CSV table of C-alpha atoms in Angstrom, one decimal:
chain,number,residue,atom,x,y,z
A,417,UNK,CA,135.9,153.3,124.7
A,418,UNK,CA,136.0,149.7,126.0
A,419,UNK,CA,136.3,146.7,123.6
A,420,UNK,CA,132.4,146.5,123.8
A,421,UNK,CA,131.6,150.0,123.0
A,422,UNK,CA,134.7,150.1,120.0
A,423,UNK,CA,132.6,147.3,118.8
A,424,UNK,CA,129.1,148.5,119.3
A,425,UNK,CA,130.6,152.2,117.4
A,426,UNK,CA,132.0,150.3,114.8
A,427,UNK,CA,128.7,148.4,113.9
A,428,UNK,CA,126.5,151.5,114.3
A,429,UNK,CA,128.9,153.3,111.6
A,430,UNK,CA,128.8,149.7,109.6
A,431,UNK,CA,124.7,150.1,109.6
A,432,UNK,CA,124.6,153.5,109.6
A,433,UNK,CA,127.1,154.5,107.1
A,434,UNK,CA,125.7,152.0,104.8
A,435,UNK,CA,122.4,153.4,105.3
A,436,UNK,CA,123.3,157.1,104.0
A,437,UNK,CA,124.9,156.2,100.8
A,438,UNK,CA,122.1,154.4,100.3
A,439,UNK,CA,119.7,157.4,101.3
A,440,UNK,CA,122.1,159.9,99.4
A,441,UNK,CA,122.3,157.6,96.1
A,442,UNK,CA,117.9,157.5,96.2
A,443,UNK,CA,118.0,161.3,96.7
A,444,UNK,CA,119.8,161.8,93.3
A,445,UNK,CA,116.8,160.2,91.4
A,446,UNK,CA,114.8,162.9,92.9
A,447,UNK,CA,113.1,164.5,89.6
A,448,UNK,CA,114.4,162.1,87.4
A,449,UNK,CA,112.6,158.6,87.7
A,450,UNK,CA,110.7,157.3,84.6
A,451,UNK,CA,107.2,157.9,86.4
A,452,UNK,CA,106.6,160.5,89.1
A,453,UNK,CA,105.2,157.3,91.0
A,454,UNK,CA,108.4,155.7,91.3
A,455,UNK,CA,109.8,159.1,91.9
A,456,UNK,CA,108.3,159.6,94.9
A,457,UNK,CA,108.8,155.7,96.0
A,458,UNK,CA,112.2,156.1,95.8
A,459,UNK,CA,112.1,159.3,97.3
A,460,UNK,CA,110.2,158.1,100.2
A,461,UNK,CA,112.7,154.9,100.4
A,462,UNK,CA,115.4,157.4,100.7
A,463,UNK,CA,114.1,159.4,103.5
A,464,UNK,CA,113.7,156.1,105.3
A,465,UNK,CA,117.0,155.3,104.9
A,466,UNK,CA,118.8,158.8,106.0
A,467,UNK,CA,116.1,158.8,109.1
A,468,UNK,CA,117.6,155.4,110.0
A,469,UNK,CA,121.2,157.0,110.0
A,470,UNK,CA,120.2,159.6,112.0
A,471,UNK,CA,119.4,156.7,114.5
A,472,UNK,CA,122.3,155.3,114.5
A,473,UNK,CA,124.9,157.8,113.6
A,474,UNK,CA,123.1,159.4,116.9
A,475,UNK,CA,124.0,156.7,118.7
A,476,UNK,CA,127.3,155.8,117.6
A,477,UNK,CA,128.2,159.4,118.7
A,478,UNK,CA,126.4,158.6,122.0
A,479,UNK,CA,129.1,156.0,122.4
A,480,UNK,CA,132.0,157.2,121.6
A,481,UNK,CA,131.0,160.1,123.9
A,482,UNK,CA,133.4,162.7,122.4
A,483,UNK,CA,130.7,165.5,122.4
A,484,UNK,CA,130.0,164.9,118.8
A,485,UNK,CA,126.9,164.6,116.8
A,486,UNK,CA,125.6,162.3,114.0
A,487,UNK,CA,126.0,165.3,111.8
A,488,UNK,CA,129.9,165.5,112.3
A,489,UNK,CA,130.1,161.4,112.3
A,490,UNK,CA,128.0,162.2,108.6
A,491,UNK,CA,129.8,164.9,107.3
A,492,UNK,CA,133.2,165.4,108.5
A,493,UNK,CA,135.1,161.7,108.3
A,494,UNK,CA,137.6,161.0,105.3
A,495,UNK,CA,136.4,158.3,103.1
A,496,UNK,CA,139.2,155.4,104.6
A,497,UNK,CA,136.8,156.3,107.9
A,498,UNK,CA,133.7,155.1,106.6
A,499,UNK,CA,132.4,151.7,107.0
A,500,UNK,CA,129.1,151.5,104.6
A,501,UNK,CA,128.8,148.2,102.5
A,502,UNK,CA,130.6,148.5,98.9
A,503,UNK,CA,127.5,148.2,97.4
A,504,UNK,CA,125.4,151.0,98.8
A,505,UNK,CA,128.0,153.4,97.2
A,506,UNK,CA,127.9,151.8,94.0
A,507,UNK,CA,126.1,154.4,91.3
A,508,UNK,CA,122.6,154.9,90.6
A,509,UNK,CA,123.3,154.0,86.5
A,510,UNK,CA,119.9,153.5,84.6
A,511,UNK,CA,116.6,152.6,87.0
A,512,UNK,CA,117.8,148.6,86.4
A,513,UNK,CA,121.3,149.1,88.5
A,514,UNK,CA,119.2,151.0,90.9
A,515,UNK,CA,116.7,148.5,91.4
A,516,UNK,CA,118.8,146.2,91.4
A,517,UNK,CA,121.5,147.5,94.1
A,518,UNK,CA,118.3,147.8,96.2
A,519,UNK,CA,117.1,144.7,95.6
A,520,UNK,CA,120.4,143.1,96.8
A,521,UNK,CA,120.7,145.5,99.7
A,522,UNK,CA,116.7,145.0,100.8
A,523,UNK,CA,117.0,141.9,100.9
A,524,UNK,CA,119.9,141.5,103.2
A,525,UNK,CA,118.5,144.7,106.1
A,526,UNK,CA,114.9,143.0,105.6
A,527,UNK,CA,116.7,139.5,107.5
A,528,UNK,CA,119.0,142.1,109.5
A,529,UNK,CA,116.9,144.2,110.9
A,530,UNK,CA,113.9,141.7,112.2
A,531,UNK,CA,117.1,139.6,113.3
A,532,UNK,CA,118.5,142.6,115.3
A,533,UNK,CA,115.3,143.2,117.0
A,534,UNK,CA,116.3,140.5,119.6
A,535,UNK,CA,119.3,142.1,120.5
A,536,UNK,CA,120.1,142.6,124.2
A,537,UNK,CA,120.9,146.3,123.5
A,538,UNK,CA,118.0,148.4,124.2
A,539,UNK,CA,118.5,150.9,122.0
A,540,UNK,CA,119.9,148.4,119.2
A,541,UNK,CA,116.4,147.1,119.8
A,542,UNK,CA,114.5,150.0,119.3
A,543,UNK,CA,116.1,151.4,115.8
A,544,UNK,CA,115.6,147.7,114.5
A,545,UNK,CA,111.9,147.7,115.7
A,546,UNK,CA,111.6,151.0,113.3
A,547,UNK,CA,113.5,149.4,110.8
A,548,UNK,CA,112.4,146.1,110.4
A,549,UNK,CA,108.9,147.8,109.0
A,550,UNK,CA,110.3,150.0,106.2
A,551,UNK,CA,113.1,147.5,105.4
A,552,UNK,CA,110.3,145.0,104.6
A,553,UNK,CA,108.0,147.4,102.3
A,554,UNK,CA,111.4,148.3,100.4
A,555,UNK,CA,112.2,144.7,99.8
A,556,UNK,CA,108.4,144.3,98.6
A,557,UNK,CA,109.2,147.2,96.5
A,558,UNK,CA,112.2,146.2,95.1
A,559,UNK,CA,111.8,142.7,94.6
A,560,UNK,CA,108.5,143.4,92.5
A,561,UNK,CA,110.5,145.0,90.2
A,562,UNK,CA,113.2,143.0,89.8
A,563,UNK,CA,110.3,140.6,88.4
A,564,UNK,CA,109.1,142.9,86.3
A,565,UNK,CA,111.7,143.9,84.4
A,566,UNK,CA,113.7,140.8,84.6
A,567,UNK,CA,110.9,139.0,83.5
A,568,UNK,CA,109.7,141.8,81.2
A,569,UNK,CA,110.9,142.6,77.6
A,570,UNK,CA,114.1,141.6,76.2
A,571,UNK,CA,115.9,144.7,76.6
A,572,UNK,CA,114.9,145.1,80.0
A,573,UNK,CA,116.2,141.7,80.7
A,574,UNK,CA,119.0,142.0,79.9
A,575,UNK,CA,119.7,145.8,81.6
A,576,UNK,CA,119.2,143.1,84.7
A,577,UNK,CA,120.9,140.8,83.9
A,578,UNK,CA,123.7,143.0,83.3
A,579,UNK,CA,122.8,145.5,86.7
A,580,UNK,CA,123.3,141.7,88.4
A,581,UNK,CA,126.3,140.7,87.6
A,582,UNK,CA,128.5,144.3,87.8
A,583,UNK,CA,127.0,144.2,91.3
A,584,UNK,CA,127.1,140.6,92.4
A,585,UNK,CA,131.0,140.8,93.2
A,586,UNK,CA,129.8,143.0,96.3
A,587,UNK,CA,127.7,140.7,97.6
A,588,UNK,CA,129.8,138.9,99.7
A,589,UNK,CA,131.1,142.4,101.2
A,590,UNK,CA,127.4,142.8,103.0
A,591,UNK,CA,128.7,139.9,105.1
A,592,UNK,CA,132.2,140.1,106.5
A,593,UNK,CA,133.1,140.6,110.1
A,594,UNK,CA,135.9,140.5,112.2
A,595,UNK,CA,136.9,140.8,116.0
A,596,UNK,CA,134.6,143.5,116.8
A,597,UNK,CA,131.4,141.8,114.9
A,598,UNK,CA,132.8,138.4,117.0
A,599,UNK,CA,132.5,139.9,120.1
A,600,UNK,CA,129.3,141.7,119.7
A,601,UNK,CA,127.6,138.0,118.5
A,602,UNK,CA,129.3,136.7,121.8
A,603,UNK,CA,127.4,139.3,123.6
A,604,UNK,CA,124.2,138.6,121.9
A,605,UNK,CA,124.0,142.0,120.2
A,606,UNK,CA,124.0,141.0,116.9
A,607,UNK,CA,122.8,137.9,114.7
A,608,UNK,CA,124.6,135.5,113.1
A,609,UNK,CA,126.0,136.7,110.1
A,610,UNK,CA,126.0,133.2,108.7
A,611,UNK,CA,122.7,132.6,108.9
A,612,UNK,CA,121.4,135.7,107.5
A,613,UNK,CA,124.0,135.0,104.2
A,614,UNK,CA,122.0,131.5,104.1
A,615,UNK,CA,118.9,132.9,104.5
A,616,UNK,CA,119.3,136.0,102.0
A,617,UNK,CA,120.6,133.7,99.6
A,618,UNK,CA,117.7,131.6,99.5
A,619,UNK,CA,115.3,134.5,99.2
A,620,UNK,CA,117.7,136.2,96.5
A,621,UNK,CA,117.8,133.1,94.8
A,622,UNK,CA,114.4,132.6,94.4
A,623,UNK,CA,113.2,135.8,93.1
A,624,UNK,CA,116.2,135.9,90.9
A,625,UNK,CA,115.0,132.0,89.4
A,626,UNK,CA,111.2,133.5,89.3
A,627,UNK,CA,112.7,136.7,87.1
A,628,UNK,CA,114.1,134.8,84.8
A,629,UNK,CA,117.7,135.8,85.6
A,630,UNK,CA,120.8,134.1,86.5
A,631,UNK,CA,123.5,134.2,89.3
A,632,UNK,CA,126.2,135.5,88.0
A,633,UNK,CA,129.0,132.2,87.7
A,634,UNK,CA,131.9,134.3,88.8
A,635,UNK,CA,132.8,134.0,92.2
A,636,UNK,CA,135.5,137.1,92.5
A,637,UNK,CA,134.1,138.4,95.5
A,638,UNK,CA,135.7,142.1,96.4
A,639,UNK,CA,135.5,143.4,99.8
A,640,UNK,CA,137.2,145.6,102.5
A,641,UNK,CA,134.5,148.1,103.6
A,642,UNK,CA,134.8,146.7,106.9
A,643,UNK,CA,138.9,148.2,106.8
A,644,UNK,CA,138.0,151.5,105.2
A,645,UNK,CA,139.0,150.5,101.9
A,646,UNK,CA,136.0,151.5,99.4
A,647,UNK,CA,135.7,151.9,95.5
A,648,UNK,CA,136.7,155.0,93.7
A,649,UNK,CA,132.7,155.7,94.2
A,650,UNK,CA,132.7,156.6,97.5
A,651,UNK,CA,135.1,159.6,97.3
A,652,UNK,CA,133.3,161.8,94.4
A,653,UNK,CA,130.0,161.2,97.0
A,654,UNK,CA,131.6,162.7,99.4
A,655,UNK,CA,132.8,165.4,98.1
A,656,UNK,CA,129.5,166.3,97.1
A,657,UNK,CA,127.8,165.7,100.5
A,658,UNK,CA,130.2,167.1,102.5
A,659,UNK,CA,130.9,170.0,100.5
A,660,UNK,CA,128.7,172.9,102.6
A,661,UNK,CA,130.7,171.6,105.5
A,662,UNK,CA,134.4,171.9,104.0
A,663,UNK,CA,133.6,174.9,102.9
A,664,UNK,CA,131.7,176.8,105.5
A,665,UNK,CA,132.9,174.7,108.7
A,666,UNK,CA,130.0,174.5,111.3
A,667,UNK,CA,127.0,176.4,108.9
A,668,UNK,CA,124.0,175.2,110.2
A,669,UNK,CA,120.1,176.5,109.5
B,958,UNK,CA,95.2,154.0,71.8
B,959,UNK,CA,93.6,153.9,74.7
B,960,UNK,CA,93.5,157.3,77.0
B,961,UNK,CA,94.1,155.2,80.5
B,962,UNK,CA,96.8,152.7,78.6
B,963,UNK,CA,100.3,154.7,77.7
B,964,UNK,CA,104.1,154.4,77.9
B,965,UNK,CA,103.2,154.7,82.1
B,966,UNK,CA,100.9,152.3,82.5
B,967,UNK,CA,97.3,152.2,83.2
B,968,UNK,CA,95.5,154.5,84.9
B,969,UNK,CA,94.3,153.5,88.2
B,970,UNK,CA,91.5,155.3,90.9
B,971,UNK,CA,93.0,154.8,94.3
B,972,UNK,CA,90.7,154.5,97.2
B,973,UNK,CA,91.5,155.5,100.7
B,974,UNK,CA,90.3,154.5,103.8
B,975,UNK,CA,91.2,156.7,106.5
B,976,UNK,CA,89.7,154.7,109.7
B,977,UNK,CA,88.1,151.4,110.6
B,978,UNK,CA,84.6,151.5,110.0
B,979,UNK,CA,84.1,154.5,107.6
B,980,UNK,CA,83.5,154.0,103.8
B,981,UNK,CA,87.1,154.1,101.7
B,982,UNK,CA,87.3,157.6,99.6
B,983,UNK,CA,88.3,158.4,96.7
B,984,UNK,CA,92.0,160.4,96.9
B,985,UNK,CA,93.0,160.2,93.2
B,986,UNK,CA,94.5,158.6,90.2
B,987,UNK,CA,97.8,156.7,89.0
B,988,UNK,CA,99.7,155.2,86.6
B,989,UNK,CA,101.0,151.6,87.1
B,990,UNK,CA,101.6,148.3,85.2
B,991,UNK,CA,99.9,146.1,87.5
B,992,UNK,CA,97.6,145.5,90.7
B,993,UNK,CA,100.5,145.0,92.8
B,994,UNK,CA,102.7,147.9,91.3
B,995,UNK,CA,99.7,149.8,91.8
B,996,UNK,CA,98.7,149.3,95.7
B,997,UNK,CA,102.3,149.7,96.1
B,998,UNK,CA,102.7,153.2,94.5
B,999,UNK,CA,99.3,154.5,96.1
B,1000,UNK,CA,100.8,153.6,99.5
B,1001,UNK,CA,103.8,155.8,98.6
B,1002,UNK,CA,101.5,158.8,97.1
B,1003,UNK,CA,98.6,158.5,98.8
B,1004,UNK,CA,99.5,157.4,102.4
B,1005,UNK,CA,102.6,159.2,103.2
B,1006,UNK,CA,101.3,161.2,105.7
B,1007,UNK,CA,98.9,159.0,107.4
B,1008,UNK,CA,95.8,159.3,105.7
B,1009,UNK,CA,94.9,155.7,106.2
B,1010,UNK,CA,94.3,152.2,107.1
B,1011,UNK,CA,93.4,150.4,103.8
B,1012,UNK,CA,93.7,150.8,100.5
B,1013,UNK,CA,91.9,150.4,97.1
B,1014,UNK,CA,92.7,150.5,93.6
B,1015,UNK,CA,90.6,149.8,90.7
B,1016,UNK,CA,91.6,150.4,86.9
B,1017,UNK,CA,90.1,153.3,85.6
B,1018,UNK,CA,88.3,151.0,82.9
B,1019,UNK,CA,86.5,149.6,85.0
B,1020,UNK,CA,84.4,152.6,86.1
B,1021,UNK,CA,81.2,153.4,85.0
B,1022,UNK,CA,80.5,157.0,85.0
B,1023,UNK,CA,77.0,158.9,84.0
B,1024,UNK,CA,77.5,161.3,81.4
B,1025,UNK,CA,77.4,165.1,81.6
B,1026,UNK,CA,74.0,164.7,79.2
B,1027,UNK,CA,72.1,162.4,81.7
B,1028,UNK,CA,72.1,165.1,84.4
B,1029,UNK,CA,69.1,166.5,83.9
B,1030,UNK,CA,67.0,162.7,83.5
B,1031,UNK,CA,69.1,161.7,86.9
B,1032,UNK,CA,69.4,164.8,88.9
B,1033,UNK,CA,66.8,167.4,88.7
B,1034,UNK,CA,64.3,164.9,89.4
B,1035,UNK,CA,65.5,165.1,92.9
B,1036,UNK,CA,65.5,169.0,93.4
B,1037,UNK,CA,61.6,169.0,94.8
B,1038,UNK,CA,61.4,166.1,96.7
B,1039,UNK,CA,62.4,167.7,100.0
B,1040,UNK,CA,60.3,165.1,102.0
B,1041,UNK,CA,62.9,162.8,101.4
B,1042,UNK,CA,65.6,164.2,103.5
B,1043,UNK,CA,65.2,163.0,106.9
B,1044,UNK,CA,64.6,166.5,108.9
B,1045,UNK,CA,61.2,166.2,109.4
B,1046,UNK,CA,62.0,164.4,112.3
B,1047,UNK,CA,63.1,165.6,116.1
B,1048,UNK,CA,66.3,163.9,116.9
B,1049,UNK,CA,66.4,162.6,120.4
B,1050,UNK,CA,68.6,163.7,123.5
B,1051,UNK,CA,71.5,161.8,123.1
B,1052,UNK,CA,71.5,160.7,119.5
B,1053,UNK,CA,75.2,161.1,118.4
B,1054,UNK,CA,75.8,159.7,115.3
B,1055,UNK,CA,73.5,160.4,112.8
């Protein structure tokens, strides 16, 4: 692969990977939400999410062009290989650290995704244009509840308020680039990354100020997802997702 | 307390409508704190495979059923009154909706 590719695999895998913790984490509240309402919601807002890593784990095996397909990119990488956001692996907890790692994460694909939709990659184009429509339901979703129950009873404001600030020191991980993101932007592939921070920290802000919560006042801000280097979260996922695979290489049905 | 008000919410009637132009229909019955938490969960029950265009929802509280009992005064009256269905009449060539 050229530079260009390297860097359009790398952000497919960043997108992607992100994308199917995130689908895998909703699947685990499957049968087990408060209301079988919100159990199919989040449900639903997982299927969304693994469908939009098929799109791009597809075509970030496109690119490489090794013969592989999404489902080895999926299932068969070690843990230091995987680029998903911190917080999408972070764990379910009770429905407020859910809603409240979704909220985060909504609100920053919401702005990615229309944003992305200009890109001058075609196909980039196309999985954003499919994207940008569930991404904005699922911030809807999300940031309706993170009114309600931060602006609810006392206990469930502070379950919030608490759900907030364990996962505000991710935040900042959602954003980092380096050379490959660079070159990409120079290329007109991808937005701004600046912009979108500015833009989802307005939006994050003011729902936050409307729920009655507060921005965490700590600014310790851990990253390294965009190096491989994840929290001890990621590795008992995997383990459980890739099990069928380890243990019966190639099964298929 | 209440039947429609519990630990899940109200109860809400969710009305779909499956195209433009045809009257919205009834497809069933939630639970939700709120308008908004409502429409929201009858588009992910209701319209996941898609049934539809628009949706209602109206709380179950504010529906005004007859009674079992009045069947009789309000129905039966009907049962002999065949002149009011409209078949009495020849439907021209080319009459498609009707």
């Amino acid at each position: 692969m050229d530079a260009l590719n390297t860097a359009k695999y790398e952000l497919c895998l960043r997108l992607g990977d992100s994308a199917l913790m995130l689908g895998n984490r909703l699947a685990e509240w499957c049968g087990h939400a408060h209301i079988i309402e919100e159990d199919i919601a989040l449900t639903n807002i997982s299927l969304d999410y693994i469908g939009l890593t098929r799109n791009l784990l597809t075509y970030a095996a496109q690119i490489q062009n090794l013969g592989k397909t999404e489902d080895d990119l999926a299932y068969l990488r070690d843990a230091h290989q995987y680029r998903n956001a911190l917080l999408t692996e972070q764990p379910n907890g009770h429905f407020g650290n859910t809603i409240m790692r979704q909220f985060l994460y909504d609100a920053f694909s919401q702005l990615y995704y229309k944003a992305l939709f200009e890109s001058s990659d075609e196909t980039l184009r196309g999985i954003a244009g499919k994207a940008q429509k569930e991404t904005e339901y699922h911030y809807r979703h999300s940031s309706e509840w993170v009114l309600r129950i931060g602006d609810g009873t006392q206990e469930s404001h502070e379950k919030a308020q608490e759900a907030l600030d364990e996962l505000w020191m991710f935040t900042a991980d959602l954003f980092d680039t380096d050379e490959h993101y660079e070159l990409l932007l120079k290329n007109k592939i991808v937005p701004d990354m600046g912009k979108i921070k500015e833009q989802w920290t307005k939006n994050v802000a003011s729902v936050l100020k409307e729920a009655t919560l507060g921005i965490p006042e700590s600014t310790y801000m851990q990253k390294g997802s965009l190096q491989g280097i994840h929290t001890e979260h990621l590795g008992y996922m995997l383990t459980e997702m890739q099990f069928l695979q380890r243990a019966y290489p190639n099964s298929n049905w | 307390m209440d039947k429609t008000d519990n630990s899940q919410g109200t109860l809400w009637e969710v009305f779909i409508q499956a195209n433009a132009g045809i009257p919205h229909k009834h497809a069933g019955s939630l639970h939700a704190s709120d308008a908004e938490m409502a429409l929201q969960a009858a588009r992910d029950v209701y319209t996941r495979r898609n049934e539809g265009i628009n949706i209602w929802v109206v709380p179950s509280m504010q529906i005004t059923a007859s009674s079992p009992d009045d069947s009789g005064a309000f129905f039966d009256p009907a049962n002999d009154k065949p002149y009011r269905h409209p078949t009495f009449y020849k439907v021209p060539d080319g009459v498609k909706y009707l």
